[in-house]
Steps between C-alpha positions, in 0.01 A plus 500: 500500500475132413318420823129422456554507123306176443233600752458840341464348152240247616294760688521746209360232263223418745392863538528560126239229440286644779491850348320375191190429708254779579338322793653222710310181572586265789659269241725785380609571857566131570707469183703808590564381858601158365760660271629718786534188718705321233719804445576531873578129538732515198675793670581274800260677735410287803178300457333639818574856383353426155181354649449795732578754226276355229219446752496869591522608135210272399282617789554867419474450122154343539389781732314821434815710452557325165139450395425872542826622347499683167807297397481159671828371350692801632337451841627141509854622423467746788386221734799281401732798553362567851525132599858480365593800717346320799699177460819701439460659842253783453698810598871564465701492821836664562776416750421576862798702621597492866428811706853475638764404238628267383215330317587128482393304190561127490494308170393134498439248222630198314848485349491625140204735557732798456525629860855633472439696180167615640681634809713722273196618305308586815802682647549707184129585488509613864819702441319692224238591760770658721543202731838358610466120471746240628512150345575216743661176372325242722496231230815315609405165346469542124841507323621856432174655626691759705718599204191527277332734748815714515504529121131584486545757778785662308285524187213652701736742675402385853697368799527128582554350846687171450721403799504130405634345175208260464525173305390317815706712739340726764182532705223674297292584811796679664578688176139619475492607868835684482396680181232693688755644743728583209217679316411708806865599553547593131155662475348283228120541505411171322652153552432232237588149622567245224436151641582151373264287298477137393408324179189383683316566822671327796507526880860633527431794271180588683668483842788724388261756347282494813807550724615799292154651521494455876849654532442817295124557548449628141241762409436318170558137397479479120442161343687495168344264247584414142205591274587200279454246781149413379269283711770452770457865595206431730664210686828691544323814619293307754812326632684830554191656655477218754876474564615863502197708413539807284343842466520541123593335170753595232466345155823448306562405135160644412623561145612144437173310484190540288277335761572676831252297704699552819401867510132408476526231765733606782324818614160332500611179676722654771310824556829688481540788251743506209718805572762497223564341161829437325453537123844442350869429556614861550507646851256764376243239388316524830170666580230521767212261435161656430215242470280732294779579252596133466136405436486765228811355336352149507183623329702708249352822637844657535690640794527870434573599862816288518604630158463859621694428819787349305508795261493750787790319665710513184418839350602834644207750493734798470685337213166415332397868516830601337447245221144627440633853465763379254230333292301822498797716398633247247829456688463126580823324398629145466681554830164565669359198319783284642426622853130414464583150377734439793227610744259264325740211545533593866127448546544126443404257228315683222333174403362461855381862506320464168345179632337700782283685250137377471436252220865410443416132544366501146839626375710237676679392182601857415622550859703181491663611175588842641880530526605722790856497368385739228529780757860396575582514128344843472703621797818364338432700182438826687800449729721452193419858394692806608331751729460743209334230286254414777401861543473567126405190292533713181875452527459129431623473142588175325855459635391577858224240482750238376725579797208477746386170353849350541537636852168354615529170317190580296436579133459835326137403436446463875645848558285650225185337641579629850546858381181479295299364795644766728405782262146364461455453876639850577264653241199318647587593859558862403154511342341348812694733734363799309145370521479369146384172351787253440541378145595132519707388197285303259179587692465875488355703788369303797118515470328683782826587675430862578779530757479786744127557499451548128820691436590241240220624276636852520819380339316398183470762226164677504269427212456787260162664554284605208176440317457175311203618300503436123317828435766777445270780624395302803862394570613867491226602748586214737875572485429867576286395796782274629757777459280738703480246781137397450391138518354352185195284559537129435360371177437834330663807654343751254154591381382453147570863412865464606471683832635334811244298686410603855711345778386165618315428180479163336382424152421873447273524808595811695550532874227343713236511228268202518624391844239450771468752780725425793769332284859559628684805373829487312688601814332225700581242230863617492523467881352150479750399230793623712369294795468184287856538372645470852 
């Protein structure tokens, strides 16, 4: 996500300098707060919000919670994280559904903020949650706004109520009022009313929006604002709050700006929560807004919860279990590989998902250079194979690979590399599925990766047991003792005359000889060792 990119970089540099200090002085705190203030102002955050935010951070950073902390720098990062969550709204809030359907949601905002597309995204998101939404074309002013909503509704697979052609024709208040009756008759449980906007705040727009609100009595009024609007976000939000009032905020185009100051300003200034965020052009690039997760993204702490939710939505658990079994039994084929890749693509942008991992801010250049079309090329190669070839890659001789390369528009080298990568990946996953340690090409076994509670070690060949003594007579005695199941004492293992040393001996000292009275027995020591190994 490009949003907050500049802010994240600036804050990361500030905290990196802070971590080199063992103890923080007031001058260190002031310097850090000063850098945070500059970073927020550069991100187009409203001045009043910046003053309030940095004041709270400075007060807490100079308090006892930092002075007494084992890691003061980390404590400051935690304070900044908590204050970011606070100005982003604190806790996440969801839509308040009506007790008696339909739930009426009215969208308001300036022209160009993306209300019409947002209406389709919201409707599709609700439909996935087993709701039956109805889109209402109440924007009868903007040219072709009605037709655009119909197209968006068709793409989202939801119904559109559009009795008027628009382009200046029709009464938007009447359309909005009639849509409620229509929704009740047709049993739609959510009505989303798309209203008209203007290029700027004016009295006519506010009066029309207020009249529509009065006519339909919405359960939610969502103020749709462009995240790239910058410092104007506060003035626009205040104007809509006074003229129409709203219950929640939706941020659009959140992926198109590296500053994103609107998100850090609107919730704090208006006191209204951010409920949703639009993060791309696709109808699926839409997600609930979580202040704590967004704060973590800004501070490059990752957003694992959102990543897991996206993966769960895209991957079938039953299918995943089948694939795991195929790995274990060495029956995983290129056809299965193709299915997994298609599921991965269904989860959304791979680049965005990787960016949700902690610390990815330091790998921004590598992420920007990542080409998601590589997956499409791989799919093309596999789809150019016959079913038999996908199930048994050993059939892929030279002539078949030439045919596949031509059919996919790739080269024979690309086909060879794909088959090689598939074989290596299948071999690694098979090892992991059986509890072994994966052998990464060029690196050898993964150090310390005893998958399955130490089962990986059991896969390694056992070392040959035997005496290492240089004395032939002594070596023969020790080997005989090992063969009979006796333990050879460390260091020596046999007495000077060649007889086996007593159990538990060391350096030729037998049993408990020389130990003080009351010393633990061998059995007690063995019990203690077992306990310590837990």
